[in-house]
GROMACS .gro file of C-alpha atoms in nm:
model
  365
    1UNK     CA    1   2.357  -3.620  13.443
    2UNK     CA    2   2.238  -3.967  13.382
    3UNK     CA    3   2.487  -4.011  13.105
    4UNK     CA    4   2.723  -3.890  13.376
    5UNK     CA    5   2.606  -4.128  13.600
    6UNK     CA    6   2.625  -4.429  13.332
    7UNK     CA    7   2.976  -4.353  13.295
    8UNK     CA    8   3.091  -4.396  13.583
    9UNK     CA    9   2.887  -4.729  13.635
   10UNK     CA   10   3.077  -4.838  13.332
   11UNK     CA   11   3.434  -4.715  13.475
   12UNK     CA   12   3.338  -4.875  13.852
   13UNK     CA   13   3.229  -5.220  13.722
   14UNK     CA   14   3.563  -5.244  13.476
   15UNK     CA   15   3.780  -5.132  13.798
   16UNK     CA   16   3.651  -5.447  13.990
   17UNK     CA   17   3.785  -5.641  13.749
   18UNK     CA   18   4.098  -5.450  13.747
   19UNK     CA   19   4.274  -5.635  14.069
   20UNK     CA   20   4.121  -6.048  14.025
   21UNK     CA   21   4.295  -5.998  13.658
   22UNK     CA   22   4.611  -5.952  13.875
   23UNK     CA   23   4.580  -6.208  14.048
   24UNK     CA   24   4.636  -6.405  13.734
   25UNK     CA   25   4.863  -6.246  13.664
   26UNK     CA   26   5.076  -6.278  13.892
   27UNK     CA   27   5.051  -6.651  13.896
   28UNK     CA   28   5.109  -6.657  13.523
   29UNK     CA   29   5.416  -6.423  13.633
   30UNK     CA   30   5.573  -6.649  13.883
   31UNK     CA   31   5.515  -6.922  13.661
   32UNK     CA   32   5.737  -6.755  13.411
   33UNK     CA   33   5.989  -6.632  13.687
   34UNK     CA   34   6.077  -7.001  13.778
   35UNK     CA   35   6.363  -6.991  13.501
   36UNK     CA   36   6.550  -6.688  13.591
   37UNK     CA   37   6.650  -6.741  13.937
   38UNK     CA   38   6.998  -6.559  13.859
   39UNK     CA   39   6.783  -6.252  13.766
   40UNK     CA   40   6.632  -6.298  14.090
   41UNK     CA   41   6.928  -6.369  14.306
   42UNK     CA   42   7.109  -6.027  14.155
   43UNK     CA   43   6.789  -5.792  14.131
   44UNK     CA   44   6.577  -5.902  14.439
   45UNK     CA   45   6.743  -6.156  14.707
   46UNK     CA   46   7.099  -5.925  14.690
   47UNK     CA   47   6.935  -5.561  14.534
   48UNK     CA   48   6.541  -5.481  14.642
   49UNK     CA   49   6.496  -5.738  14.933
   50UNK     CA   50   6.815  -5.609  15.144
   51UNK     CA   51   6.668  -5.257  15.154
   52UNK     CA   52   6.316  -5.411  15.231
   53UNK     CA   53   6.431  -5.626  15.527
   54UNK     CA   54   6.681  -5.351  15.678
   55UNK     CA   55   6.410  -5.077  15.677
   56UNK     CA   56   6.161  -5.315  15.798
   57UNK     CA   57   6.384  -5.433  16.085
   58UNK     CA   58   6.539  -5.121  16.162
   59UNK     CA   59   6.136  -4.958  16.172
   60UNK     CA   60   6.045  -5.196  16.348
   61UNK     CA   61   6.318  -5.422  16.550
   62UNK     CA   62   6.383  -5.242  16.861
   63UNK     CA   63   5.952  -5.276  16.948
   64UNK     CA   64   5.904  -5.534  17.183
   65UNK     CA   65   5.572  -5.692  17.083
   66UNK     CA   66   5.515  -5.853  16.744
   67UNK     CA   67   5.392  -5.595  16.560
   68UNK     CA   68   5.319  -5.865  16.264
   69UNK     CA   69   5.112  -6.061  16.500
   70UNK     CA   70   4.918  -5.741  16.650
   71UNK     CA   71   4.826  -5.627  16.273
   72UNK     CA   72   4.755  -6.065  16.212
   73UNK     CA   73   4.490  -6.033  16.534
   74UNK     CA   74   4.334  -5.667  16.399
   75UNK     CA   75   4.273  -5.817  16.052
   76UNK     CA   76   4.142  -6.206  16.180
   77UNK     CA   77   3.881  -5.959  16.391
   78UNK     CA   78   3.770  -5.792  16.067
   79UNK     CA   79   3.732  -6.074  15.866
   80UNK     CA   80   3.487  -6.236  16.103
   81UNK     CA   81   3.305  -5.895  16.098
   82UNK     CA   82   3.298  -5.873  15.739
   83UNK     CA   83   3.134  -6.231  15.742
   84UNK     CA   84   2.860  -6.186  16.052
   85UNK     CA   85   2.787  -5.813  15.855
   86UNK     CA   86   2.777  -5.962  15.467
   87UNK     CA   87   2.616  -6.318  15.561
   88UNK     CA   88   2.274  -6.206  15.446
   89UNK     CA   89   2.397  -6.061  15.125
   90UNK     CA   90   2.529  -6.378  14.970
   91UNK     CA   91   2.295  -6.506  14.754
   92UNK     CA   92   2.206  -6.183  14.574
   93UNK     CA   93   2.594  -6.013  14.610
   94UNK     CA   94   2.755  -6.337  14.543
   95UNK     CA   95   2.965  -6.257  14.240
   96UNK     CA   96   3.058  -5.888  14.423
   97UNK     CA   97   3.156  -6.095  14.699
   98UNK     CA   98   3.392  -6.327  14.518
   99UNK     CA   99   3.549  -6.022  14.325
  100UNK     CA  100   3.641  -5.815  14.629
  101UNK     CA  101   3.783  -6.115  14.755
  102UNK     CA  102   3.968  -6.222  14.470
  103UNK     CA  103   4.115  -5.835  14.503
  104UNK     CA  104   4.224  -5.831  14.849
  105UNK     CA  105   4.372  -6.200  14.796
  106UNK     CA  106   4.539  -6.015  14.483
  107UNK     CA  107   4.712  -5.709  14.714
  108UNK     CA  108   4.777  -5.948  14.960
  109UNK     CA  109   4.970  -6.226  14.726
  110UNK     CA  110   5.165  -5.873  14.556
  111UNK     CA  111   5.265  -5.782  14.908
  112UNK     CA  112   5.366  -6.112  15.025
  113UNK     CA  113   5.596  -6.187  14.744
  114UNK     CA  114   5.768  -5.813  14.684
  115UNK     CA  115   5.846  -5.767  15.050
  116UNK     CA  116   5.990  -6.142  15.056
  117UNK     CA  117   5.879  -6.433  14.921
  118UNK     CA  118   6.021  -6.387  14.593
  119UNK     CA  119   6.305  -6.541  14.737
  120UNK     CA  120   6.148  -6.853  14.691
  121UNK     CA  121   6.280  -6.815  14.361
  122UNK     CA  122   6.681  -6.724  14.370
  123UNK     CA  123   6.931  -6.960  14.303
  124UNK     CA  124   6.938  -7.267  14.556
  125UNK     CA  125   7.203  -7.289  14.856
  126UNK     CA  126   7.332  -7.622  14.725
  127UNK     CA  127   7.433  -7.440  14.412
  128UNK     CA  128   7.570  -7.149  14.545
  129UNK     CA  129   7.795  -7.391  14.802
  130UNK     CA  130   7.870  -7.643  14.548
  131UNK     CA  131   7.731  -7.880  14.774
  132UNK     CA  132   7.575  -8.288  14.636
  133UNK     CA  133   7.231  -8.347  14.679
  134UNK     CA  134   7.217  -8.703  14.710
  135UNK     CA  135   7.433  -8.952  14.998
  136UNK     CA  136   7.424  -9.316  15.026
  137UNK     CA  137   7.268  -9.520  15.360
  138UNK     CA  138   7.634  -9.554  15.477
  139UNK     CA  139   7.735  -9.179  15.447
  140UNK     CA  140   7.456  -9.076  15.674
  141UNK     CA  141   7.546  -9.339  15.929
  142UNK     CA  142   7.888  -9.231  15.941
  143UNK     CA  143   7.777  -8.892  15.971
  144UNK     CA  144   7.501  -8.972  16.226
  145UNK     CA  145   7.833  -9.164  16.428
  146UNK     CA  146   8.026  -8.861  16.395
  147UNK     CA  147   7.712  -8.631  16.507
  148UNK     CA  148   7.649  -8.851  16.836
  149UNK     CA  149   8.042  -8.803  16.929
  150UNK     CA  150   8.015  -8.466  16.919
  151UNK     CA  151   7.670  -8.403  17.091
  152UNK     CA  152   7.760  -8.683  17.339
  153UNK     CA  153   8.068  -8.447  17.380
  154UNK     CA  154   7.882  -8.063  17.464
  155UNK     CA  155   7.639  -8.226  17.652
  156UNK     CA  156   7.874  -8.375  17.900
  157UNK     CA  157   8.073  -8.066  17.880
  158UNK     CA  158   7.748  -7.894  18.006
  159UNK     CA  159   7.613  -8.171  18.235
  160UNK     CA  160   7.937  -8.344  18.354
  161UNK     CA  161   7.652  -8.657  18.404
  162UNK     CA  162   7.550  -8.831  18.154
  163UNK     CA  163   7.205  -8.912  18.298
  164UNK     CA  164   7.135  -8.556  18.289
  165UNK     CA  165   6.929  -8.381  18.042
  166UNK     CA  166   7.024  -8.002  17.889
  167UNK     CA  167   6.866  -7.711  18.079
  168UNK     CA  168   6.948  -7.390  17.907
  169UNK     CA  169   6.989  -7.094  18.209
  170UNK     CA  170   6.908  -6.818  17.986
  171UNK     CA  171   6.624  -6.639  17.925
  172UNK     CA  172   6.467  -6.626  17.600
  173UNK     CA  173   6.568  -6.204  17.544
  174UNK     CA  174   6.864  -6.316  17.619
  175UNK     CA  175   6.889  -6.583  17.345
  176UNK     CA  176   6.744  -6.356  17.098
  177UNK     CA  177   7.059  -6.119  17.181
  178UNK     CA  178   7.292  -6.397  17.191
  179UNK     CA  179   7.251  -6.557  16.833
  180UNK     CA  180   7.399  -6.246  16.663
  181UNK     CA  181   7.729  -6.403  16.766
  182UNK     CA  182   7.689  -6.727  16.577
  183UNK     CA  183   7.567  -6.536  16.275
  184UNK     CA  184   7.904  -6.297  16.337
  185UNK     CA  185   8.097  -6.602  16.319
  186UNK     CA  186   7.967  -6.758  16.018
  187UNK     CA  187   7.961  -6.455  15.806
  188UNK     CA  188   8.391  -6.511  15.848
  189UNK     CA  189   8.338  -6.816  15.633
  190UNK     CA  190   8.025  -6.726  15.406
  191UNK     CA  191   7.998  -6.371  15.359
  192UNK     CA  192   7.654  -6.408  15.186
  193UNK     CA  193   7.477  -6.504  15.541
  194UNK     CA  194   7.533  -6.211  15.753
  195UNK     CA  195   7.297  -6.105  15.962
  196UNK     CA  196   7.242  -5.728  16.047
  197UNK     CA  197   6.987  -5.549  16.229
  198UNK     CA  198   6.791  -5.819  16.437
  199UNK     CA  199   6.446  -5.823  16.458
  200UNK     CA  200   6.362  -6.164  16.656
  201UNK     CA  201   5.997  -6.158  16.890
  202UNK     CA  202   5.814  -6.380  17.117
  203UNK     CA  203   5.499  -6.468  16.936
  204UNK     CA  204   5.194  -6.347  17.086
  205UNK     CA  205   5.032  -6.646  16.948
  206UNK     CA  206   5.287  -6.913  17.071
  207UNK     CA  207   4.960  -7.138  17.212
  208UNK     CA  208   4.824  -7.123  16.845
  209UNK     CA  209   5.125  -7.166  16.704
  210UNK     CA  210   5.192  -7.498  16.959
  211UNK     CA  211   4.836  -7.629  16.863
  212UNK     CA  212   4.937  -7.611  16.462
  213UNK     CA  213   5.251  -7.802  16.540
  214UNK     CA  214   5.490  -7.472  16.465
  215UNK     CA  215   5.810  -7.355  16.660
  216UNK     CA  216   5.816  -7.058  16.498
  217UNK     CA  217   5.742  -6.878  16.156
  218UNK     CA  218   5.867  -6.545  15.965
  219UNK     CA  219   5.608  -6.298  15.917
  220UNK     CA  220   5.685  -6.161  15.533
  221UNK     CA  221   5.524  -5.849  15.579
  222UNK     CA  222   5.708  -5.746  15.838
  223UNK     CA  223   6.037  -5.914  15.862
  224UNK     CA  224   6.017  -5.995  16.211
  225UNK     CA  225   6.144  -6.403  16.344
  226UNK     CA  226   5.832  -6.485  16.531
  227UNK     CA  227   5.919  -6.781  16.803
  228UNK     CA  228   5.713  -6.992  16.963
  229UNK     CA  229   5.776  -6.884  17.355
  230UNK     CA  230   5.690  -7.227  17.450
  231UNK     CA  231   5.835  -7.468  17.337
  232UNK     CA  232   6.145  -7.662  17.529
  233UNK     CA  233   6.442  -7.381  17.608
  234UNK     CA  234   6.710  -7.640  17.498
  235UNK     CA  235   6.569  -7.638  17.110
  236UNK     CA  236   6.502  -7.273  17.136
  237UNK     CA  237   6.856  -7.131  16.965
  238UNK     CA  238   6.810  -7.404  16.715
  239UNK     CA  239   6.438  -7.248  16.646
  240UNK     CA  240   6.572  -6.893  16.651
  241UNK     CA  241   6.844  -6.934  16.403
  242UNK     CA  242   6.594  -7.075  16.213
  243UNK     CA  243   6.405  -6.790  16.121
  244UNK     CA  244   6.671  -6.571  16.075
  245UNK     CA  245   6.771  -6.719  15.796
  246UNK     CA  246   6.408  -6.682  15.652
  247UNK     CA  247   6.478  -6.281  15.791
  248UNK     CA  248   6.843  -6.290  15.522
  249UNK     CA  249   6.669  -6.399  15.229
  250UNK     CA  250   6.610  -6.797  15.209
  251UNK     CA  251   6.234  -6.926  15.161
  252UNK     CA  252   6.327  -7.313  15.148
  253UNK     CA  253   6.305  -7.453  15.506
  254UNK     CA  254   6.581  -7.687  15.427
  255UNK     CA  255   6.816  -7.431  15.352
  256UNK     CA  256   6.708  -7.269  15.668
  257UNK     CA  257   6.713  -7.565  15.901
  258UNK     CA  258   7.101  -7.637  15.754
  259UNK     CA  259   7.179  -7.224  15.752
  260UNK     CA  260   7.068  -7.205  16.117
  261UNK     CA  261   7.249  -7.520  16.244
  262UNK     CA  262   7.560  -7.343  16.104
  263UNK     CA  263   7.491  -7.025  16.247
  264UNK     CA  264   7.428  -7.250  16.626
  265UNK     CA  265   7.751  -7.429  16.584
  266UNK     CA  266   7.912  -7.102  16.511
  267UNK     CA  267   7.832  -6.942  16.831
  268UNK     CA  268   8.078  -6.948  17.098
  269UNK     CA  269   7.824  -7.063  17.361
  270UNK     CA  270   7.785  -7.456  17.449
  271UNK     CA  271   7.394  -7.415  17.507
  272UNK     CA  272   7.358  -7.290  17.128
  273UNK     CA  273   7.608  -7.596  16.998
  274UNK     CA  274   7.422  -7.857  17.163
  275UNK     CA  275   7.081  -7.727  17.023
  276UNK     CA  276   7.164  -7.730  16.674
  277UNK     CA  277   7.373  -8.121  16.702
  278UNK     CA  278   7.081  -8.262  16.960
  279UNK     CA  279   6.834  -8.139  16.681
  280UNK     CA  280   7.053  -8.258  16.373
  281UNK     CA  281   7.098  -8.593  16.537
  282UNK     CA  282   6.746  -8.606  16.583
  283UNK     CA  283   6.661  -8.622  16.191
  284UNK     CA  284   6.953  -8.816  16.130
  285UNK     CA  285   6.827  -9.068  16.377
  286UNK     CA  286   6.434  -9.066  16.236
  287UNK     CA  287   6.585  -9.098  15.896
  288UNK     CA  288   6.778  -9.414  15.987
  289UNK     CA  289   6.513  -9.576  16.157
  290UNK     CA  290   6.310  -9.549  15.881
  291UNK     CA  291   6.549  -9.747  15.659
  292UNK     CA  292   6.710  -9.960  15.926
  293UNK     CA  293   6.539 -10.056  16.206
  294UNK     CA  294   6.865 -10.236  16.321
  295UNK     CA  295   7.102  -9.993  16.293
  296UNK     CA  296   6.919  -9.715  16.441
  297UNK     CA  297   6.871  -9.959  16.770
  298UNK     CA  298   7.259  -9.965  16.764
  299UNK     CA  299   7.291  -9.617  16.693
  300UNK     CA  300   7.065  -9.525  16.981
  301UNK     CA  301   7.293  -9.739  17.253
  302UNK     CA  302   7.568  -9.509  17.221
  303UNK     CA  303   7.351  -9.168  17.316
  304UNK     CA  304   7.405  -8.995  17.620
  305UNK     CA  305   7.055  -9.105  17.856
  306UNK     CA  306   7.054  -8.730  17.929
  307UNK     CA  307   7.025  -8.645  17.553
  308UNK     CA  308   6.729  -8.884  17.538
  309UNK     CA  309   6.579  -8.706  17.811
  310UNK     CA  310   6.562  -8.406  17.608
  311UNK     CA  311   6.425  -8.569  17.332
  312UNK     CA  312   6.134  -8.692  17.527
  313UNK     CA  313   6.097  -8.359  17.719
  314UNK     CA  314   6.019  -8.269  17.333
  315UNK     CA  315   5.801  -8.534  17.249
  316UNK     CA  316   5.623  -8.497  17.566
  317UNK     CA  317   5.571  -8.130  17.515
  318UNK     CA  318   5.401  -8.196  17.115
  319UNK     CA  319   5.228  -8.446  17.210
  320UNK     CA  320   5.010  -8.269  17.568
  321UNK     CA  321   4.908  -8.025  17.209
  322UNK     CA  322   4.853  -8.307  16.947
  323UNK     CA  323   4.489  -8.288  16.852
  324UNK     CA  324   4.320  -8.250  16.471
  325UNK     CA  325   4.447  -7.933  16.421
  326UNK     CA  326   4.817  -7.987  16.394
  327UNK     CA  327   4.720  -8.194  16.131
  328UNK     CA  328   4.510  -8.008  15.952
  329UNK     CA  329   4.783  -7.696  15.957
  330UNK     CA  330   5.048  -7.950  15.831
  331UNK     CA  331   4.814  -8.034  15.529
  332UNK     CA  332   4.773  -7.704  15.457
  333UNK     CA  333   5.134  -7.554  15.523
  334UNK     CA  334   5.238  -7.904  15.324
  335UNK     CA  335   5.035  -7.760  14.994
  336UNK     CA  336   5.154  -7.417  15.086
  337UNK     CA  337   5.532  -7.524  15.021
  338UNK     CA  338   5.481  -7.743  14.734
  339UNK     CA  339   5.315  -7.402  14.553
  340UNK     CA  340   5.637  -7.222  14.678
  341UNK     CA  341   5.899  -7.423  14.472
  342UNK     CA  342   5.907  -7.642  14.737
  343UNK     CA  343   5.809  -7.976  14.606
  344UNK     CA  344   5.869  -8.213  14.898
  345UNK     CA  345   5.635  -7.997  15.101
  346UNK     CA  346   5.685  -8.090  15.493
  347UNK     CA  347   5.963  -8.324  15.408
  348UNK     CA  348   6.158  -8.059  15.306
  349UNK     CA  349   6.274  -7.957  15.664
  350UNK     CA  350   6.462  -8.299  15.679
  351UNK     CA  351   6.610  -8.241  15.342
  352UNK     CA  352   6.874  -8.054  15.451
  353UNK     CA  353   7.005  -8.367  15.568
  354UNK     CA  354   7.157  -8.347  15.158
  355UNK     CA  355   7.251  -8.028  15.263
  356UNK     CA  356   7.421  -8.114  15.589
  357UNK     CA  357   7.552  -8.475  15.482
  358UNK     CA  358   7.709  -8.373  15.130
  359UNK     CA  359   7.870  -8.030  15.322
  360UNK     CA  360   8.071  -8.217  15.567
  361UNK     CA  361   8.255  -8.450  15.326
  362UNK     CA  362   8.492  -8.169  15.272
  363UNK     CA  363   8.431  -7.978  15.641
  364UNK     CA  364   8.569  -8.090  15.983
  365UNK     CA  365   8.240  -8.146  16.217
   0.00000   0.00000   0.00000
């Protein structure tokens, strides 16, 4: 019996052991997986992942609430009982402590990158388009010229008054349903971005979400497009379109800000145009006037007031929820994408400015 009991002592204390040497594992793993992003383009992104996503959104797509933000809520609960319950036990369980944590942080990693974020790792968009990287100063203020014609354009088309700002009549369900069309439309020209089986939700934490600074995030482990339900209507398409290109396959937020501005200006509907130009114009705008105080004063003349508007109706609504915590989410989401082959961190949403800028050189606006 007691050599029994030893035993199994022996077999217990190796098993704890068993999931923290994961862990580093898997690090080591992804460190290694960096150089074979044609392995996973073929194997994962366009084999494992599209079975992953469908049955995900197909399981659980047509359920109204968030079901990734339900499960989010039922585990933040049973952390903070876990901590209130094993408080006491710290200083003599320490090193049992660390190890269980170091194994759920090791199921949790495997989880997050096998149902999606080894897409982080396929081949990038740029190569796949044959799209430049790099423009000069004077291609993005042509560009930027070009962009302000044509939002100047769809917002008077939905206006007919210039002074007027965009006020989109639908309802957010209704924009959700509406988005498959631009997706429709751009799977004509790029067959690799169609979208099938939506799965887009209100997120039950949208005033968490507007105190970190977020519009919206995909949830890996579920494959659902979580949106922020309160942020301005007239940048919600743009926002939507945005995680559904996370929900297709693409990790890098610049590929997603550039795939969903394509899938916006696809759609047949004037609301969804205007979000995705008002929004590119935006970072075309910021990027000047970084670079060119002068220019961007110019540049800014020639906007519609009404467009102006509903930039301010956005800067008004960030700034009501700009306190410490924004900021300290931005650190941390900045370090998150930097570990996540994404080494310009939070700068890489206006990166696809190389995207956008270098793709319409040889593409009518």
């Amino acid at each position: 019996m007691i050599c029994d009991y030893i035993y199994i002592s022996k077999v217990y204390v190796k098993r704890k052991y068993v999931l923290p040497l994961f862990l580093v594992f898997q690090i080591v793993f992804l460190k290694v997986l960096v150089f074979f992003p044609e392995f996973v383009e073929r194997w994962y992104s366009n084999g494992l992942y599209v079975f992953l996503s469908k049955t995900s959104r197909t399981l659980l797509g047509q359920i109204p609430l968030s079901v990734g933000d339900i499960l989010y809520g039922i585990l933040i609960v049973y952390l903070l009982v876990r901590i209130v319950k094993t408080r006491k036990s710290w200083r003599l369980a320490w090193k049992d402590n660390l190890l269980k944590i170091a194994s759920s942080l090791s199921i949790a990693y495997f989880l997050f990158h096998f149902l999606w974020a080894f897409n982080y790792y396929r081949v990038p968009l740029f190569k796949k388009m044959g799209i430049k990287k790099e423009y000069t100063m004077e291609e993005l203020i042509a560009f930027t010229q070009k962009l302000i014609v044509k939002t100047n354009t769809l917002h008077l088309q939905i206006t007919t008054n210039k002074n007027v700002k965009v006020t989109n009549p639908y309802s957010q369900n209704s924009i959700f349903t509406m988005t498959q069309n631009g997706y429709d439309n751009l799977a004509k020209e790029h067959s690799f971005l169609v979208y099938k089986i939506p799965s887009q939700k209100k997120s039950l934490f949208s005033l968490p979400l507007t105190y970190m600074g977020f519009g919206g995030y995909l949830n890996p482990f579920t494959n659902e497009a979580q949106v922020n339900a309160k942020i301005p209507k007239y940048g919600f398409p743009n926002v939507v379109c945005h995680e559904m290109a996370h929900q297709i396959g693409y990790g890098s937020e610049s590929e997603c800000n550039f795939i969903g501005f394509l899938a916006c200006i696809k759609n047949d509907d004037l609301y969804f145009q205007y979000s995705a130009y008002a929004n590119a114009l935006r970072y075309c705008l910021a990027n000047i006037a970084l670079k060119d105080e002068t220019t961007f004063e110019k540049l800014k003349t020639t906007l519609h007031p009404g467009i102006l508007e509903n930039y301010k109706e956005s800067e008004l609504f960030w700034k009501q929820y700009d306190t410490f915590i924004d900021k300290g989410f931005h650190a941390f989401y900045n370090q998150f994408l930097k570990l996540n082959q994404q080494e310009d961190g939070m700068e890489s949403y206006s990166k696809y400015l190389d995207l956008l800028v270098n793709y319409y050189k040889g593409n009518r606006l």
